Amino acid sequence: MITPSTIAVFEQVMKQYAAELRQIGLTIDQEPDRITEFLHTSSLQAINHMMIPPEYGGQPIVTIGNDRYYGLTSLERVITIEQLAAGDAGVFLGGPGPSMSSIVMMDLGDEEQKERFYSQFMKGPAWAVFALSEPEKGSDATEISTRITRHPDHTMELTGHKFYIGNGHRASIGLVFAQTNRTPLGIQAAIIDPSKPGFTATPLDTMGLRGLRLSHLQFQSYSLEEKDILGRHLSPTKRGLWGALRTFHRMRPSVAALALGVAQAAYDYVTEHRTVFTEREKTGLERLEIRLHSLRNMIRHAAAEIDHDANKGYLASLSKIRAASLAEEVTEWALDMMGPGSMLEHPLLNKWYRDARAFEFMEGTTSIQKINVFQAYANGKMQHV
């Protein structure tokens, strides 16, 4: 069980890892593929094992007495991710590990699929993809055009495009969402092996979070087998789309924690590099500190609520809205506080300013999050805000 003292230990351990990420952050921002040079570091090794259950070889990211924590709960993840993002969000997101795909795998995979998936990360550092977003469609799962076609001879093939997929060109395994028919129950998730014929991945150039190496994936008559279909042992109502929605609910507090980490890093940078403040600036600093602390409490409360009931996502949506906005505000404020020329003279602030603009588009934009909050309110599910 996570207690205040446990949180303090979590934060202490993650700050040590964050320091390593900070040291290589600017290098990876300029040359993202150089991340392979740093896979020996303790931070990236820990990230590689994060969110892997112990029964499949997972190693704890934090050990406190007899308790071991693997990053399997939302609360563990937000505490961990906030600190790592304060080190460098781009390196953390570009690091190896199962990431979002692990949540779907835990919910929908059978024993053979879980063993096949998690074994990739036991061999050494490896990357997984979570391929949902498509060109011109975004992450609207109901409009997926990538298709799984079943032929009379019982063979299957995957055809289509996925866009803005993190670590796409690095992956050795992953999950792809596709349509088997034009109904919500026709959406399925399939395990893919990028080394097989019919798969190509092209990295995209981005302004922020460049370590993530967002990619364009293409599937051309990519061969699938029945064993690749996730949730094959479950009823149709418990497969594809259901798994994607639950994953978004569970990962949304983590995105908020990413944004909070970047905002906190920018705030701390100003307080460390400036020693003289006007009274007005001191007042602004105090207000920002209170807002950061308040947001942290909200994110952790949202994560705990998701752990209790993965269908209660409205507080996570509120947290994500506030965190994405505050990250943009604080990184811009930090540049102003450091004076003219700060974009050139303070490369970390330059990087964080660019990185902060990405969080608005991760796990649903503000407009989508507001719809989630409204639906919770209209259905009488909101007990607090």
mmCIF file of C-alpha atoms in Angstrom:
data_model
loop_
_atom_site.group_PDB
_atom_site.id
_atom_site.type_symbol
_atom_site.label_atom_id
_atom_site.label_comp_id
_atom_site.label_asym_id
_atom_site.label_seq_id
_atom_site.Cartn_x
_atom_site.Cartn_y
_atom_site.Cartn_z
ATOM 1 C CA MET A 1 0.000 0.000 0.000
ATOM 2 C CA ILE A 2 1.269 3.470 -0.899
ATOM 3 C CA THR A 3 1.570 5.794 2.099
ATOM 4 C CA PRO A 4 3.059 9.320 2.480
ATOM 5 C CA SER A 5 6.377 7.774 3.521
ATOM 6 C CA THR A 6 6.252 5.429 0.525
ATOM 7 C CA ILE A 7 5.673 8.372 -1.798
ATOM 8 C CA ALA A 8 8.747 10.113 -0.372
ATOM 9 C CA VAL A 9 10.899 7.068 -1.156
ATOM 10 C CA PHE A 10 9.378 6.793 -4.636
ATOM 11 C CA GLU A 11 10.237 10.407 -5.336
ATOM 12 C CA GLN A 12 13.769 10.053 -4.003
ATOM 13 C CA VAL A 13 14.539 7.031 -6.183
ATOM 14 C CA MET A 14 13.000 8.627 -9.274
ATOM 15 C CA LYS A 15 14.910 11.866 -8.774
ATOM 16 C CA GLN A 16 18.129 9.867 -9.073
ATOM 17 C CA TYR A 17 16.932 8.402 -12.363
ATOM 18 C CA ALA A 18 15.708 11.833 -13.466
ATOM 19 C CA ALA A 19 19.190 13.271 -13.028
ATOM 20 C CA GLU A 20 20.488 10.760 -15.587
ATOM 21 C CA LEU A 21 17.722 11.664 -18.025
ATOM 22 C CA ARG A 22 18.489 15.374 -17.612
ATOM 23 C CA GLN A 23 22.136 14.782 -18.502
ATOM 24 C CA ILE A 24 21.296 13.292 -21.895
ATOM 25 C CA GLY A 25 18.091 15.209 -22.645
ATOM 26 C CA LEU A 26 19.586 17.844 -24.924
ATOM 27 C CA THR A 27 21.654 15.245 -26.780
ATOM 28 C CA ILE A 28 18.601 13.104 -27.510
ATOM 29 C CA ASP A 29 16.607 16.191 -28.499
ATOM 30 C CA GLN A 30 19.184 16.935 -31.203
ATOM 31 C CA GLU A 31 19.888 13.332 -32.239
ATOM 32 C CA PRO A 32 17.014 11.083 -31.082
ATOM 33 C CA ASP A 33 18.483 7.830 -32.359
ATOM 34 C CA ARG A 34 21.483 8.200 -30.076
ATOM 35 C CA ILE A 35 19.300 6.949 -27.229
ATOM 36 C CA THR A 36 20.705 3.474 -27.935
ATOM 37 C CA GLU A 37 24.076 4.711 -26.632
ATOM 38 C CA PHE A 38 22.577 5.146 -23.161
ATOM 39 C CA LEU A 39 20.622 1.922 -22.730
ATOM 40 C CA HIS A 40 23.163 0.802 -20.119
ATOM 41 C CA THR A 41 22.127 3.553 -17.704
ATOM 42 C CA SER A 42 20.182 2.559 -14.608
ATOM 43 C CA SER A 43 17.342 4.931 -15.527
ATOM 44 C CA LEU A 44 16.663 3.454 -18.975
ATOM 45 C CA GLN A 45 17.035 -0.075 -17.641
ATOM 46 C CA ALA A 46 14.390 0.694 -15.013
ATOM 47 C CA ILE A 47 12.093 2.207 -17.653
ATOM 48 C CA ASN A 48 12.507 -0.950 -19.770
ATOM 49 C CA HIS A 49 11.050 -3.058 -16.935
ATOM 50 C CA MET A 50 8.383 -0.611 -15.822
ATOM 51 C CA MET A 51 4.832 -2.000 -16.054
ATOM 52 C CA ILE A 52 5.873 -5.640 -16.455
ATOM 53 C CA PRO A 53 4.119 -7.944 -13.947
ATOM 54 C CA PRO A 54 6.508 -9.983 -11.771
ATOM 55 C CA GLU A 55 5.045 -13.285 -12.980
ATOM 56 C CA TYR A 56 6.374 -12.442 -16.456
ATOM 57 C CA GLY A 57 9.838 -11.453 -15.293
ATOM 58 C CA GLY A 58 9.194 -7.855 -14.260
ATOM 59 C CA GLN A 59 11.651 -6.255 -11.859
ATOM 60 C CA PRO A 60 10.541 -3.708 -9.252
ATOM 61 C CA ILE A 61 11.272 -0.074 -10.011
ATOM 62 C CA VAL A 62 11.140 0.683 -6.281
ATOM 63 C CA THR A 63 11.597 -1.625 -3.286
ATOM 64 C CA ILE A 64 10.600 -0.478 0.188
ATOM 65 C CA GLY A 65 11.139 -3.098 2.870
ATOM 66 C CA ASN A 66 9.257 -6.197 1.769
ATOM 67 C CA ASP A 67 7.093 -4.233 -0.674
ATOM 68 C CA ARG A 68 7.944 -4.145 -4.378
ATOM 69 C CA TYR A 69 6.436 -1.732 -6.872
ATOM 70 C CA TYR A 70 6.373 -2.398 -10.613
ATOM 71 C CA GLY A 71 4.470 0.638 -11.905
ATOM 72 C CA LEU A 72 1.357 -1.472 -12.378
ATOM 73 C CA THR A 73 -1.090 0.957 -10.743
ATOM 74 C CA SER A 74 -1.987 4.442 -11.919
ATOM 75 C CA LEU A 75 -0.904 5.954 -8.609
ATOM 76 C CA GLU A 76 2.534 4.342 -8.810
ATOM 77 C CA ARG A 77 2.894 5.577 -12.379
ATOM 78 C CA VAL A 78 1.983 9.218 -11.752
ATOM 79 C CA ILE A 79 4.423 9.485 -8.837
ATOM 80 C CA THR A 80 7.129 7.888 -10.972
ATOM 81 C CA ILE A 81 6.418 9.723 -14.215
ATOM 82 C CA GLU A 82 6.238 13.208 -12.695
ATOM 83 C CA GLN A 83 9.798 12.906 -11.426
ATOM 84 C CA LEU A 84 11.147 11.315 -14.615
ATOM 85 C CA ALA A 85 9.475 13.995 -16.755
ATOM 86 C CA ALA A 86 11.091 16.666 -14.603
ATOM 87 C CA GLY A 87 14.368 15.047 -15.622
ATOM 88 C CA ASP A 88 13.469 14.816 -19.297
ATOM 89 C CA ALA A 89 10.084 13.840 -20.719
ATOM 90 C CA GLY A 90 11.463 13.204 -24.198
ATOM 91 C CA VAL A 91 14.043 10.683 -23.026
ATOM 92 C CA PHE A 92 11.524 8.971 -20.738
ATOM 93 C CA LEU A 93 8.958 8.598 -23.537
ATOM 94 C CA GLY A 94 11.637 7.548 -26.010
ATOM 95 C CA GLY A 95 13.047 4.984 -23.629
ATOM 96 C CA PRO A 96 12.478 1.235 -24.008
ATOM 97 C CA GLY A 97 9.684 -0.705 -22.334
ATOM 98 C CA PRO A 98 6.126 -1.965 -22.909
ATOM 99 C CA SER A 99 4.474 1.380 -22.036
ATOM 100 C CA MET A 100 0.756 1.741 -22.895
ATOM 101 C CA SER A 101 0.607 -1.634 -24.608
ATOM 102 C CA SER A 102 1.194 -3.324 -21.260
ATOM 103 C CA ILE A 103 -2.137 -2.085 -19.903
ATOM 104 C CA VAL A 104 -4.065 -3.579 -22.817
ATOM 105 C CA MET A 105 -2.043 -6.770 -22.582
ATOM 106 C CA MET A 106 -2.825 -7.165 -18.878
ATOM 107 C CA ASP A 107 -6.540 -6.664 -19.552
ATOM 108 C CA LEU A 108 -7.001 -8.643 -22.764
ATOM 109 C CA GLY A 109 -4.092 -11.008 -23.353
ATOM 110 C CA ASP A 110 -4.220 -14.735 -22.746
ATOM 111 C CA GLU A 111 -1.284 -16.502 -21.094
ATOM 112 C CA GLU A 112 0.503 -17.307 -24.349
ATOM 113 C CA GLN A 113 0.147 -13.740 -25.603
ATOM 114 C CA LYS A 114 1.386 -12.235 -22.353
ATOM 115 C CA GLU A 115 4.402 -14.527 -22.306
ATOM 116 C CA ARG A 116 5.198 -13.693 -25.929
ATOM 117 C CA PHE A 117 4.821 -9.963 -25.337
ATOM 118 C CA TYR A 118 6.708 -9.553 -22.070
ATOM 119 C CA SER A 119 9.536 -11.904 -23.038
ATOM 120 C CA GLN A 120 10.707 -9.275 -25.537
ATOM 121 C CA PHE A 121 11.806 -7.048 -22.665
ATOM 122 C CA MET A 122 13.541 -9.834 -20.746
ATOM 123 C CA LYS A 123 16.024 -10.300 -23.588
ATOM 124 C CA GLY A 124 17.271 -6.726 -23.199
ATOM 125 C CA PRO A 125 16.055 -3.191 -23.931
ATOM 126 C CA ALA A 126 13.140 -3.273 -26.382
ATOM 127 C CA TRP A 127 10.336 -0.989 -27.530
ATOM 128 C CA ALA A 128 6.632 -1.609 -28.024
ATOM 129 C CA VAL A 129 4.149 0.379 -30.094
ATOM 130 C CA PHE A 130 0.538 1.213 -29.316
ATOM 131 C CA ALA A 131 -0.857 1.916 -32.774
ATOM 132 C CA LEU A 132 -4.300 3.507 -32.760
ATOM 133 C CA SER A 133 -4.079 7.001 -34.330
ATOM 134 C CA GLU A 134 -4.518 7.317 -38.077
ATOM 135 C CA PRO A 135 -3.987 10.015 -40.720
ATOM 136 C CA GLU A 136 -6.942 12.448 -40.780
ATOM 137 C CA LYS A 137 -8.704 10.366 -38.106
ATOM 138 C CA GLY A 138 -6.583 10.944 -35.018
ATOM 139 C CA SER A 139 -7.349 8.557 -32.163
ATOM 140 C CA ASP A 140 -11.074 8.262 -32.890
ATOM 141 C CA ALA A 141 -11.371 4.489 -32.567
ATOM 142 C CA THR A 142 -14.825 4.464 -34.171
ATOM 143 C CA GLU A 143 -13.360 5.783 -37.444
ATOM 144 C CA ILE A 144 -10.497 3.334 -37.829
ATOM 145 C CA SER A 145 -9.833 2.451 -41.459
ATOM 146 C CA THR A 146 -6.977 -0.014 -40.947
ATOM 147 C CA ARG A 147 -8.500 -3.434 -41.624
ATOM 148 C CA ILE A 148 -8.008 -7.059 -40.714
ATOM 149 C CA THR A 149 -9.247 -9.184 -43.609
ATOM 150 C CA ARG A 150 -10.108 -12.844 -43.094
ATOM 151 C CA HIS A 151 -9.829 -15.003 -46.194
ATOM 152 C CA PRO A 152 -11.740 -18.231 -46.991
ATOM 153 C CA ASP A 153 -8.592 -20.295 -46.354
ATOM 154 C CA HIS A 154 -8.587 -18.922 -42.771
ATOM 155 C CA THR A 155 -5.536 -16.721 -43.318
ATOM 156 C CA MET A 156 -5.648 -13.067 -42.250
ATOM 157 C CA GLU A 157 -3.902 -9.911 -43.331
ATOM 158 C CA LEU A 158 -3.587 -6.395 -41.955
ATOM 159 C CA THR A 159 -3.690 -3.379 -44.263
ATOM 160 C CA GLY A 160 -3.643 0.334 -43.455
ATOM 161 C CA HIS A 161 -1.771 3.282 -41.976
ATOM 162 C CA LYS A 162 -1.084 4.527 -38.464
ATOM 163 C CA PHE A 163 0.233 8.015 -37.731
ATOM 164 C CA TYR A 164 1.965 9.771 -34.813
ATOM 165 C CA ILE A 165 2.945 6.460 -33.241
ATOM 166 C CA GLY A 166 5.609 6.784 -30.570
ATOM 167 C CA ASN A 167 8.803 4.733 -31.045
ATOM 168 C CA GLY A 168 7.292 3.199 -34.174
ATOM 169 C CA HIS A 169 10.532 2.637 -36.045
ATOM 170 C CA ARG A 170 12.267 1.181 -32.961
ATOM 171 C CA ALA A 171 9.668 -1.384 -31.968
ATOM 172 C CA SER A 172 10.234 -5.121 -31.794
ATOM 173 C CA ILE A 173 6.627 -5.838 -30.821
ATOM 174 C CA GLY A 174 3.381 -3.923 -30.492
ATOM 175 C CA LEU A 175 -0.373 -3.703 -30.656
ATOM 176 C CA VAL A 176 -2.359 -2.407 -33.620
ATOM 177 C CA PHE A 177 -6.067 -1.567 -33.575
ATOM 178 C CA ALA A 178 -7.990 -2.393 -36.727
ATOM 179 C CA GLN A 179 -11.507 -3.040 -38.057
ATOM 180 C CA THR A 180 -12.781 -6.508 -38.889
ATOM 181 C CA ASN A 181 -16.217 -5.069 -39.755
ATOM 182 C CA ARG A 182 -17.908 -1.653 -39.595
ATOM 183 C CA THR A 183 -19.340 -1.981 -36.113
ATOM 184 C CA PRO A 184 -17.934 -1.049 -32.675
ATOM 185 C CA LEU A 185 -17.595 -4.766 -31.891
ATOM 186 C CA GLY A 186 -15.562 -5.181 -35.056
ATOM 187 C CA ILE A 187 -12.609 -3.259 -33.648
ATOM 188 C CA GLN A 188 -9.821 -5.648 -32.678
ATOM 189 C CA ALA A 189 -6.274 -5.345 -31.339
ATOM 190 C CA ALA A 190 -3.574 -7.520 -32.874
ATOM 191 C CA ILE A 191 -0.035 -8.288 -31.757
ATOM 192 C CA ILE A 192 2.473 -7.432 -34.472
ATOM 193 C CA ASP A 193 6.090 -8.310 -35.126
ATOM 194 C CA PRO A 194 7.726 -5.391 -37.017
ATOM 195 C CA SER A 195 10.402 -7.689 -38.430
ATOM 196 C CA LYS A 196 7.846 -9.487 -40.618
ATOM 197 C CA PRO A 197 7.230 -8.530 -44.276
ATOM 198 C CA GLY A 198 4.541 -5.958 -44.953
ATOM 199 C CA PHE A 199 5.520 -3.542 -42.172
ATOM 200 C CA THR A 200 7.338 -0.239 -42.637
ATOM 201 C CA ALA A 201 7.884 2.626 -40.207
ATOM 202 C CA THR A 202 9.028 6.136 -41.109
ATOM 203 C CA PRO A 203 10.099 8.552 -38.338
ATOM 204 C CA LEU A 204 8.477 11.992 -38.429
ATOM 205 C CA ASP A 205 10.210 15.270 -37.676
ATOM 206 C CA THR A 206 8.711 17.072 -34.686
ATOM 207 C CA MET A 207 9.385 20.252 -32.725
ATOM 208 C CA GLY A 208 8.964 18.792 -29.236
ATOM 209 C CA LEU A 209 9.443 15.459 -27.467
ATOM 210 C CA ARG A 210 11.809 14.511 -30.266
ATOM 211 C CA GLY A 211 13.166 11.550 -28.313
ATOM 212 C CA LEU A 212 9.790 9.838 -28.756
ATOM 213 C CA ARG A 213 10.361 9.606 -32.530
ATOM 214 C CA LEU A 214 6.737 9.696 -33.617
ATOM 215 C CA SER A 215 6.390 7.523 -36.710
ATOM 216 C CA HIS A 216 4.173 6.741 -39.670
ATOM 217 C CA LEU A 217 3.415 3.015 -39.804
ATOM 218 C CA GLN A 218 2.257 1.246 -42.950
ATOM 219 C CA PHE A 219 0.857 -2.269 -43.225
ATOM 220 C CA GLN A 220 0.663 -3.810 -46.677
ATOM 221 C CA SER A 221 -0.813 -7.312 -46.695
ATOM 222 C CA TYR A 222 0.816 -7.946 -43.337
ATOM 223 C CA SER A 223 0.135 -11.573 -42.378
ATOM 224 C CA LEU A 224 -1.681 -12.339 -39.108
ATOM 225 C CA GLU A 225 -2.640 -15.548 -37.349
ATOM 226 C CA GLU A 226 -5.498 -16.250 -34.977
ATOM 227 C CA LYS A 227 -3.064 -16.329 -32.063
ATOM 228 C CA ASP A 228 -2.225 -12.658 -32.787
ATOM 229 C CA ILE A 229 -5.763 -11.413 -32.066
ATOM 230 C CA LEU A 230 -5.845 -10.006 -28.554
ATOM 231 C CA GLY A 231 -8.751 -11.072 -26.374
ATOM 232 C CA ARG A 232 -9.568 -14.077 -28.541
ATOM 233 C CA HIS A 233 -10.647 -15.920 -25.375
ATOM 234 C CA LEU A 234 -13.037 -13.104 -24.352
ATOM 235 C CA SER A 235 -16.501 -12.091 -25.527
ATOM 236 C CA PRO A 236 -16.642 -9.490 -28.344
ATOM 237 C CA THR A 237 -17.826 -6.799 -25.888
ATOM 238 C CA LYS A 238 -14.625 -7.191 -23.848
ATOM 239 C CA ARG A 239 -12.130 -6.891 -26.700
ATOM 240 C CA GLY A 240 -10.599 -4.140 -28.892
ATOM 241 C CA LEU A 241 -12.440 -0.854 -28.351
ATOM 242 C CA TRP A 242 -13.227 -1.659 -24.733
ATOM 243 C CA GLY A 243 -9.530 -2.283 -24.099
ATOM 244 C CA ALA A 244 -8.524 0.964 -25.823
ATOM 245 C CA LEU A 245 -10.961 3.070 -23.791
ATOM 246 C CA ARG A 246 -9.852 1.550 -20.484
ATOM 247 C CA THR A 247 -6.226 2.156 -21.479
ATOM 248 C CA PHE A 248 -6.918 5.833 -22.156
ATOM 249 C CA HIS A 249 -8.616 6.203 -18.773
ATOM 250 C CA ARG A 250 -5.675 4.587 -17.016
ATOM 251 C CA MET A 251 -2.970 6.499 -18.887
ATOM 252 C CA ARG A 252 -4.604 9.935 -18.738
ATOM 253 C CA PRO A 253 -3.325 10.709 -15.213
ATOM 254 C CA SER A 254 0.144 9.715 -16.444
ATOM 255 C CA VAL A 255 -0.026 12.285 -19.247
ATOM 256 C CA ALA A 256 -1.058 14.876 -16.672
ATOM 257 C CA ALA A 257 1.947 13.824 -14.576
ATOM 258 C CA LEU A 258 4.223 14.261 -17.610
ATOM 259 C CA ALA A 259 2.976 17.815 -18.080
ATOM 260 C CA LEU A 260 3.296 18.558 -14.361
ATOM 261 C CA GLY A 261 6.877 17.280 -14.365
ATOM 262 C CA VAL A 262 7.853 19.633 -17.189
ATOM 263 C CA ALA A 263 6.088 22.563 -15.494
ATOM 264 C CA GLN A 264 7.836 21.815 -12.197
ATOM 265 C CA ALA A 265 11.208 21.565 -13.943
ATOM 266 C CA ALA A 266 10.738 25.008 -15.524
ATOM 267 C CA TYR A 267 9.628 26.514 -12.212
ATOM 268 C CA ASP A 268 12.624 25.031 -10.364
ATOM 269 C CA TYR A 269 14.984 26.250 -13.079
ATOM 270 C CA VAL A 270 13.919 29.839 -12.526
ATOM 271 C CA THR A 271 14.242 29.636 -8.741
ATOM 272 C CA GLU A 272 17.715 28.080 -9.117
ATOM 273 C CA HIS A 273 19.066 30.521 -11.716
ATOM 274 C CA ARG A 274 17.619 33.785 -10.448
ATOM 275 C CA THR A 275 18.416 35.164 -7.017
ATOM 276 C CA VAL A 276 16.710 38.562 -7.098
ATOM 277 C CA PHE A 277 12.957 39.011 -7.590
ATOM 278 C CA THR A 278 10.664 41.980 -7.400
ATOM 279 C CA GLU A 279 7.768 41.850 -4.929
ATOM 280 C CA ARG A 280 5.388 41.289 -7.820
ATOM 281 C CA GLU A 281 7.543 38.414 -9.099
ATOM 282 C CA LYS A 282 7.665 36.869 -5.624
ATOM 283 C CA THR A 283 3.882 36.935 -5.491
ATOM 284 C CA GLY A 284 3.747 35.240 -8.899
ATOM 285 C CA LEU A 285 6.184 32.565 -7.726
ATOM 286 C CA GLU A 286 4.077 31.825 -4.657
ATOM 287 C CA ARG A 287 0.905 31.515 -6.715
ATOM 288 C CA LEU A 288 2.568 29.170 -9.186
ATOM 289 C CA GLU A 289 3.923 27.025 -6.375
ATOM 290 C CA ILE A 290 0.418 26.674 -4.928
ATOM 291 C CA ARG A 291 -1.017 25.784 -8.345
ATOM 292 C CA LEU A 292 1.653 23.143 -8.934
ATOM 293 C CA HIS A 293 1.007 21.618 -5.521
ATOM 294 C CA SER A 294 -2.758 21.669 -6.055
ATOM 295 C CA LEU A 295 -2.431 20.021 -9.469
ATOM 296 C CA ARG A 296 -0.185 17.312 -8.022
ATOM 297 C CA ASN A 297 -2.857 16.464 -5.449
ATOM 298 C CA MET A 298 -5.539 16.357 -8.131
ATOM 299 C CA ILE A 299 -3.514 14.056 -10.391
ATOM 300 C CA ARG A 300 -2.766 11.631 -7.574
ATOM 301 C CA HIS A 301 -6.398 11.656 -6.490
ATOM 302 C CA ALA A 302 -7.445 10.958 -10.093
ATOM 303 C CA ALA A 303 -4.949 8.080 -10.332
ATOM 304 C CA ALA A 304 -6.201 6.532 -7.090
ATOM 305 C CA GLU A 305 -9.786 6.811 -8.353
ATOM 306 C CA ILE A 306 -8.876 5.086 -11.634
ATOM 307 C CA ASP A 307 -7.208 2.288 -9.675
ATOM 308 C CA HIS A 308 -10.464 1.850 -7.769
ATOM 309 C CA ASP A 309 -12.658 1.954 -10.883
ATOM 310 C CA ALA A 310 -11.115 2.220 -14.361
ATOM 311 C CA ASN A 311 -14.409 3.515 -15.766
ATOM 312 C CA LYS A 312 -14.326 6.691 -13.644
ATOM 313 C CA GLY A 313 -12.237 8.903 -15.852
ATOM 314 C CA TYR A 314 -13.714 12.384 -15.368
ATOM 315 C CA LEU A 315 -11.223 13.515 -12.713
ATOM 316 C CA ALA A 316 -8.391 12.219 -14.882
ATOM 317 C CA SER A 317 -9.781 14.322 -17.747
ATOM 318 C CA LEU A 318 -9.914 17.418 -15.536
ATOM 319 C CA SER A 319 -6.353 16.780 -14.398
ATOM 320 C CA LYS A 320 -5.148 16.405 -17.957
ATOM 321 C CA ILE A 321 -6.831 19.664 -19.012
ATOM 322 C CA ARG A 322 -5.247 21.625 -16.189
ATOM 323 C CA ALA A 323 -1.823 20.004 -16.497
ATOM 324 C CA ALA A 324 -1.465 20.565 -20.257
ATOM 325 C CA SER A 325 -2.474 24.207 -19.856
ATOM 326 C CA LEU A 326 -0.186 24.816 -16.865
ATOM 327 C CA ALA A 327 2.823 23.246 -18.593
ATOM 328 C CA GLU A 328 2.445 25.670 -21.495
ATOM 329 C CA GLU A 329 1.920 28.615 -19.158
ATOM 330 C CA VAL A 330 4.857 27.868 -16.844
ATOM 331 C CA THR A 331 7.375 27.182 -19.623
ATOM 332 C CA GLU A 332 6.454 30.474 -21.304
ATOM 333 C CA TRP A 333 6.603 32.277 -17.941
ATOM 334 C CA ALA A 334 10.060 30.804 -17.277
ATOM 335 C CA LEU A 335 11.417 32.182 -20.555
ATOM 336 C CA ASP A 336 10.025 35.617 -19.682
ATOM 337 C CA MET A 337 11.554 35.465 -16.219
ATOM 338 C CA MET A 338 15.011 34.673 -17.601
ATOM 339 C CA GLY A 339 14.893 37.710 -19.879
ATOM 340 C CA PRO A 340 15.553 38.537 -23.547
ATOM 341 C CA GLY A 341 17.519 35.905 -25.395
ATOM 342 C CA SER A 342 16.499 33.144 -22.983
ATOM 343 C CA MET A 343 15.494 30.805 -25.830
ATOM 344 C CA LEU A 344 19.156 30.793 -26.924
ATOM 345 C CA GLU A 345 20.882 31.240 -23.593
ATOM 346 C CA HIS A 346 18.891 28.580 -21.747
ATOM 347 C CA PRO A 347 18.570 25.520 -24.021
ATOM 348 C CA LEU A 348 16.731 23.499 -21.376
ATOM 349 C CA LEU A 349 13.983 26.134 -21.180
ATOM 350 C CA ASN A 350 13.871 26.168 -24.973
ATOM 351 C CA LYS A 351 13.398 22.400 -24.981
ATOM 352 C CA TRP A 352 10.772 22.355 -22.228
ATOM 353 C CA TYR A 353 8.840 25.128 -23.987
ATOM 354 C CA ARG A 354 8.664 22.972 -27.121
ATOM 355 C CA ASP A 355 7.959 19.748 -25.242
ATOM 356 C CA ALA A 356 5.099 21.304 -23.264
ATOM 357 C CA ARG A 357 3.081 21.946 -26.429
ATOM 358 C CA ALA A 358 2.778 18.203 -27.087
ATOM 359 C CA PHE A 359 0.707 17.279 -24.052
ATOM 360 C CA GLU A 360 -2.447 18.942 -25.368
ATOM 361 C CA PHE A 361 -2.580 16.300 -28.107
ATOM 362 C CA MET A 362 -1.776 13.222 -26.009
ATOM 363 C CA GLU A 363 -4.660 11.001 -24.836
ATOM 364 C CA GLY A 364 -7.249 13.416 -26.235
ATOM 365 C CA THR A 365 -7.325 17.183 -26.658
ATOM 366 C CA THR A 366 -8.994 19.580 -24.221
ATOM 367 C CA SER A 367 -12.210 19.456 -26.273
ATOM 368 C CA ILE A 368 -12.368 15.666 -25.885
ATOM 369 C CA GLN A 369 -11.626 15.867 -22.168
ATOM 370 C CA LYS A 370 -14.425 18.410 -21.673
ATOM 371 C CA ILE A 371 -16.849 16.029 -23.367
ATOM 372 C CA ASN A 372 -15.752 13.286 -20.945
ATOM 373 C CA VAL A 373 -16.366 15.603 -17.981
ATOM 374 C CA PHE A 374 -19.754 16.706 -19.321
ATOM 375 C CA GLN A 375 -20.867 13.121 -19.899
ATOM 376 C CA ALA A 376 -19.903 12.207 -16.336
ATOM 377 C CA TYR A 377 -21.867 15.212 -15.059
ATOM 378 C CA ALA A 378 -24.911 14.452 -17.240
ATOM 379 C CA ASN A 379 -24.914 10.834 -16.041
ATOM 380 C CA GLY A 380 -24.714 11.876 -12.392
ATOM 381 C CA LYS A 381 -21.296 10.310 -11.852
ATOM 382 C CA MET A 382 -19.499 13.433 -10.638
ATOM 383 C CA GLN A 383 -19.272 13.441 -6.872
ATOM 384 C CA HIS A 384 -16.516 16.023 -6.602
ATOM 385 C CA VAL A 385 -14.386 18.248 -8.817
#
